Coordinates of C-alpha atoms in Angstrom, one line a residue:
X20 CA 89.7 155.6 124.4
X21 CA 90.1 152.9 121.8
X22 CA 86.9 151.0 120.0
X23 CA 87.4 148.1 122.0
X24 CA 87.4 149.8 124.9
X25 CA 84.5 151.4 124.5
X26 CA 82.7 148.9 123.5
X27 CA 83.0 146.8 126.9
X28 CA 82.2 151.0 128.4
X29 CA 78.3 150.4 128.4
X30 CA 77.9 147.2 130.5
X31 CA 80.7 148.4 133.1
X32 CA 79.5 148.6 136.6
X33 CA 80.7 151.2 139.1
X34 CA 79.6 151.7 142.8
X35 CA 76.8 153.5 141.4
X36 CA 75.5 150.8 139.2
X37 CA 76.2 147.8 141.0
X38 CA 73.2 148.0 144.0
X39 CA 70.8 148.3 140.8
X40 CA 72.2 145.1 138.9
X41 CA 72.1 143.7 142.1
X42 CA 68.5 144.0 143.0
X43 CA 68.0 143.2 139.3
X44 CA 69.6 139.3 139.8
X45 CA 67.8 139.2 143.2
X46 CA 64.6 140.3 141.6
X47 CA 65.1 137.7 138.7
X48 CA 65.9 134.7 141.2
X49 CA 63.0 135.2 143.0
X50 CA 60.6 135.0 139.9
X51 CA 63.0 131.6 138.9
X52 CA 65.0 132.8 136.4
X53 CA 65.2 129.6 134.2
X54 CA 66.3 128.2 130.9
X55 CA 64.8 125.1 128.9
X56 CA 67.6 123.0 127.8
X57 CA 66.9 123.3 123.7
X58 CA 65.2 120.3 121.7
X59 CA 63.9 119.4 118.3
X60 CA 60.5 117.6 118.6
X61 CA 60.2 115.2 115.2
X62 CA 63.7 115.7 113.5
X63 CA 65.2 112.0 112.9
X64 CA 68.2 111.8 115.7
X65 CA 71.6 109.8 115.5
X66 CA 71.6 108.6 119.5
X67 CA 75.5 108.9 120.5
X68 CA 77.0 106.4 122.8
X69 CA 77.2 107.6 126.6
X70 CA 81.2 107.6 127.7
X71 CA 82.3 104.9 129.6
X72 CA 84.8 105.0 133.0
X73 CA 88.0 104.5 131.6
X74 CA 91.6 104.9 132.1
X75 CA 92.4 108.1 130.6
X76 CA 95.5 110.6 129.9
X77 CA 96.4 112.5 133.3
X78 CA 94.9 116.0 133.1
X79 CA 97.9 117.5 132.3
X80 CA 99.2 115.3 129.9
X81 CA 95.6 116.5 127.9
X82 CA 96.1 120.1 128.6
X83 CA 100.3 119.9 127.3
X84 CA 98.8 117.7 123.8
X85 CA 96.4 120.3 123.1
X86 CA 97.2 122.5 120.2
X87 CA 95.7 124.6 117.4
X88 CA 96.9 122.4 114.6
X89 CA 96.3 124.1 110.8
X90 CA 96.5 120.3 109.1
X91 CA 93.6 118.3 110.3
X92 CA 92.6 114.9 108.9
X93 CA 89.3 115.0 106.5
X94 CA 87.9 111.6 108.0
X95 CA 84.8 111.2 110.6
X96 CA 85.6 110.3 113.8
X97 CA 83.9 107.4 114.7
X98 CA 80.4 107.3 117.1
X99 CA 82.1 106.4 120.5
X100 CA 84.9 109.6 119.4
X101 CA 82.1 111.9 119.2
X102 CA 79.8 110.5 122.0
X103 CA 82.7 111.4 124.1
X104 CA 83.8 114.5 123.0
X105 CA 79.9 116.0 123.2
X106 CA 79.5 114.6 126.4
X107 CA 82.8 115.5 128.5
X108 CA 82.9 119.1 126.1
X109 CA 79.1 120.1 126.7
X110 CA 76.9 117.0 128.0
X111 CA 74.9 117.4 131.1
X112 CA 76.9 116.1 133.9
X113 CA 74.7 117.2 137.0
X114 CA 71.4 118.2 138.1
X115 CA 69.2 121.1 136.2
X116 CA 70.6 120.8 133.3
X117 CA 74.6 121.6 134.4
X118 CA 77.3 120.7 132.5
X119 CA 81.5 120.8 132.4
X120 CA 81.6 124.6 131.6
X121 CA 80.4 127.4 134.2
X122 CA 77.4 129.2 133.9
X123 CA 75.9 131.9 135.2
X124 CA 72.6 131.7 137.3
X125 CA 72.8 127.8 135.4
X126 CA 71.0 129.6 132.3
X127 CA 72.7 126.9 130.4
X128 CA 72.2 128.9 127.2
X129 CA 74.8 128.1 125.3
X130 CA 73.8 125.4 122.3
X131 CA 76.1 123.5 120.4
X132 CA 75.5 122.6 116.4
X133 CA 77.5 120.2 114.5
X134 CA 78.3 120.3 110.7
X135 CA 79.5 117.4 109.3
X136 CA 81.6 118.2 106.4
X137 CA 82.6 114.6 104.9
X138 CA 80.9 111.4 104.2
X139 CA 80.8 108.8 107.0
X140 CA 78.5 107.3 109.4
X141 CA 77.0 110.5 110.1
X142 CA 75.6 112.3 106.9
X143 CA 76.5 115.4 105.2
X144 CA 74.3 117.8 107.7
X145 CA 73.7 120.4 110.3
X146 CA 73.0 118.8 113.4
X147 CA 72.0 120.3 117.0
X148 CA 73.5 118.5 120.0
X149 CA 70.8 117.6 121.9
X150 CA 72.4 117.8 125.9
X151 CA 69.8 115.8 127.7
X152 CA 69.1 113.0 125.4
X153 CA 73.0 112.8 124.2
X154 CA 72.0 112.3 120.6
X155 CA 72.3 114.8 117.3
X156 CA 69.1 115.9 115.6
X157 CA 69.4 115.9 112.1
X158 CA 68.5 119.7 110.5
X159 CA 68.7 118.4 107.4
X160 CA 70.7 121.5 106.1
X161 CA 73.0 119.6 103.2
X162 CA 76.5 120.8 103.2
X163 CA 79.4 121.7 101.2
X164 CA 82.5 123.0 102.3
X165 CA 83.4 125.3 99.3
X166 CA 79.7 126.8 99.9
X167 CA 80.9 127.0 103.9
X168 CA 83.8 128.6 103.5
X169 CA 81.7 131.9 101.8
X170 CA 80.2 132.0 105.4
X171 CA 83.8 130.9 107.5
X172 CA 86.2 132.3 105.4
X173 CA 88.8 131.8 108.3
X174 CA 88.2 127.6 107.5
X175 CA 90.7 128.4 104.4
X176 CA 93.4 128.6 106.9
X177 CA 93.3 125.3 108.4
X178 CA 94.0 122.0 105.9
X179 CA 91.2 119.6 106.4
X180 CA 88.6 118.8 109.2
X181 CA 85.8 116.7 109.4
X182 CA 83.4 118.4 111.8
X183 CA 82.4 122.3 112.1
X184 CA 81.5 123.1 115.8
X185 CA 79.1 126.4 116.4
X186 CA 78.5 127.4 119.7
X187 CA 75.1 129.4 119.4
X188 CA 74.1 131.5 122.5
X189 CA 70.0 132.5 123.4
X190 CA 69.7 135.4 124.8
X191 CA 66.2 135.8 126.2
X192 CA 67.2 134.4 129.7
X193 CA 70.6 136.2 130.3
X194 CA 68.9 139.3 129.3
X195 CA 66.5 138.6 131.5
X196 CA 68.5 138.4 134.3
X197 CA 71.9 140.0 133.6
X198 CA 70.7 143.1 131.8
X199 CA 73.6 145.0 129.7
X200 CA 76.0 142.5 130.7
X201 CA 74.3 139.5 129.1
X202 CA 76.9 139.8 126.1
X203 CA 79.5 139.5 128.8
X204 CA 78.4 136.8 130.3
X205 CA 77.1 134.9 127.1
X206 CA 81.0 135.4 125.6
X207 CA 82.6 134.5 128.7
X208 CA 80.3 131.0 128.5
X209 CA 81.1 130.3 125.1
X210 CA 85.1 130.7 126.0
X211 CA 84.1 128.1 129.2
X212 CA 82.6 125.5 126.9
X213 CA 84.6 126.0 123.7
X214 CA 88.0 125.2 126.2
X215 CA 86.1 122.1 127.4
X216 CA 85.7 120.9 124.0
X217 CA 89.0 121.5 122.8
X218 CA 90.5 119.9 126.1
X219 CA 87.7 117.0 125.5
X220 CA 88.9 116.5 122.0
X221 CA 92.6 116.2 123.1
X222 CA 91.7 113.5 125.2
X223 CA 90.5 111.6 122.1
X224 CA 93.6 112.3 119.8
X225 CA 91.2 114.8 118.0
X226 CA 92.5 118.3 116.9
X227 CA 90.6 121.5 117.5
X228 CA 90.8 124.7 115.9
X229 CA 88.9 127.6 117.0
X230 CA 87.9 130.2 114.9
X231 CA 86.9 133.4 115.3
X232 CA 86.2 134.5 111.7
X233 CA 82.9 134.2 110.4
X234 CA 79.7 135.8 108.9
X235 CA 76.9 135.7 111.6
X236 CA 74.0 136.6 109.9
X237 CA 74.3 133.7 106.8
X238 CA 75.5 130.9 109.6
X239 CA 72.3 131.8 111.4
X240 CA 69.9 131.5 108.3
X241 CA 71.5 128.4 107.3
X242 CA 70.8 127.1 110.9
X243 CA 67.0 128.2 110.7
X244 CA 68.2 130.0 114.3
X245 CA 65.4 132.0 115.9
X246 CA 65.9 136.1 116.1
X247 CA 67.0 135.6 119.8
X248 CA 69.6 133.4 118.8
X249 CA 73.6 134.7 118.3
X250 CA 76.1 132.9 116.6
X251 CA 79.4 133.4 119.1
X252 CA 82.6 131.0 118.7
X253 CA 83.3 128.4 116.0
X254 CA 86.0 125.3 115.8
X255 CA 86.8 123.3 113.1
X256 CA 88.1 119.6 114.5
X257 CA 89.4 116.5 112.7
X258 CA 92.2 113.9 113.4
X259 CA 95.7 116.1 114.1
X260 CA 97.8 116.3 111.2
X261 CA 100.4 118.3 112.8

């Protein structure tokens, strides 16, 4: 059996473990299973306008446009760019908390964490999307991009970008709930919202690169992320350069 393989082996379910992970989700809905969606209490925020109805690209003129560009443009994309893309990528679109991307149980867990990586309107900083109010609270985490790319070293392969997207996954809840297959289901999430974004950013001329190479631990400490907290999925975004 190779690694990989055996490292999905322990959260597998069979006929023989299925009736107990079962009872387990029935148990956990009973006793309402929930999730908070995240805030920061007193950190200054940048409010981000709300999307208007508009006449956009067909659907499957956004999903042919979208591409993994490695030349991206260095300048900020401007507030109604970014209101948009947060909002139709990972914004609350429903009731409880529900969003464009599946999720199981509606945990909502996955969080999403902007670093701004040139000057602009928005300023040099970690930011946390805040879902329910649609605004970005200021961490107030200075950044460079040659002090980044220690922590993404995959960010070297890509020309550019003006924006660093994390998606950041709690864990309490969907271990809660979901047992051994919480990592399954917190990595199958991430995928959900990280294909929203990139299909949200192609409907605003925006490039998208996701990246899977970077250092957890550092990203997390430079985040100020609590121990529950897991860094999953990354994507570097910025004007397409080709």
């Amino acid at each position: 059996m190779n690694r990989t393989r055996a490292a999905l082996r322990p959260s597998e379910l069979s006929t023989a473990t299925f009736p107990r992970f079962r009872d387990a989700l029935i148990a956990a809905e009973a006793a309402g299973a929930t999730h908070a969606l995240r805030t920061y209490p007193g950190l200054s925020r940048v409010p981000l306008p709300r999307p208007r109805a508009r006449l956009t690209k067909a659907f499957d003129a956004v999903v042919a446009a979208r591409r993994c560009g490695r030349r991206l443009g260095a300048e900020l994309p401007d507030r109604a760019a970014l209101g948009r893309l947060c909002a139709l990528g990972h914004g609350v679109t429903g009731p409880d908390g529900r969003g464009p991307a599946p999720s199981a149980g509606n945990l909502q867990p996955i969080e999403l964490y902007v670093l701004v990586l040139c000057d602009g309107w928005l300023a040099r900083s970690a930011y946390h999307y805040d879902r329910a109010a649609h605004a970005l609270a200021d961490l107030a985490v200075p950044l460079e991009r040659a002090a980044l790319e220690g922590e993404v070293p995959s960010l070297a392969q890509v020309e550019g970008g003006a924006l660093l997207f994390l998606l950041v996954g709690d864990t309490r809840a969907v271990a809660a709930k979901y047992g051994d297959r919480a990592p399954r289901f917190l990595l199958l999430e991430a995928g959900h919202v990280m294909q929203s974004l990139a299909l949200a950013a192609a409907s605003v001329d925006l490039g998208l690169v996701p990246i899977g190479g970077f250092l957890e631990a550092p990203l997390a400490a430079r985040l100020r992320l609590p121990a529950y907290d897991a860094v999953l999925y990354a994507a570097l975004a910025g004007a397409s350069r080709g």
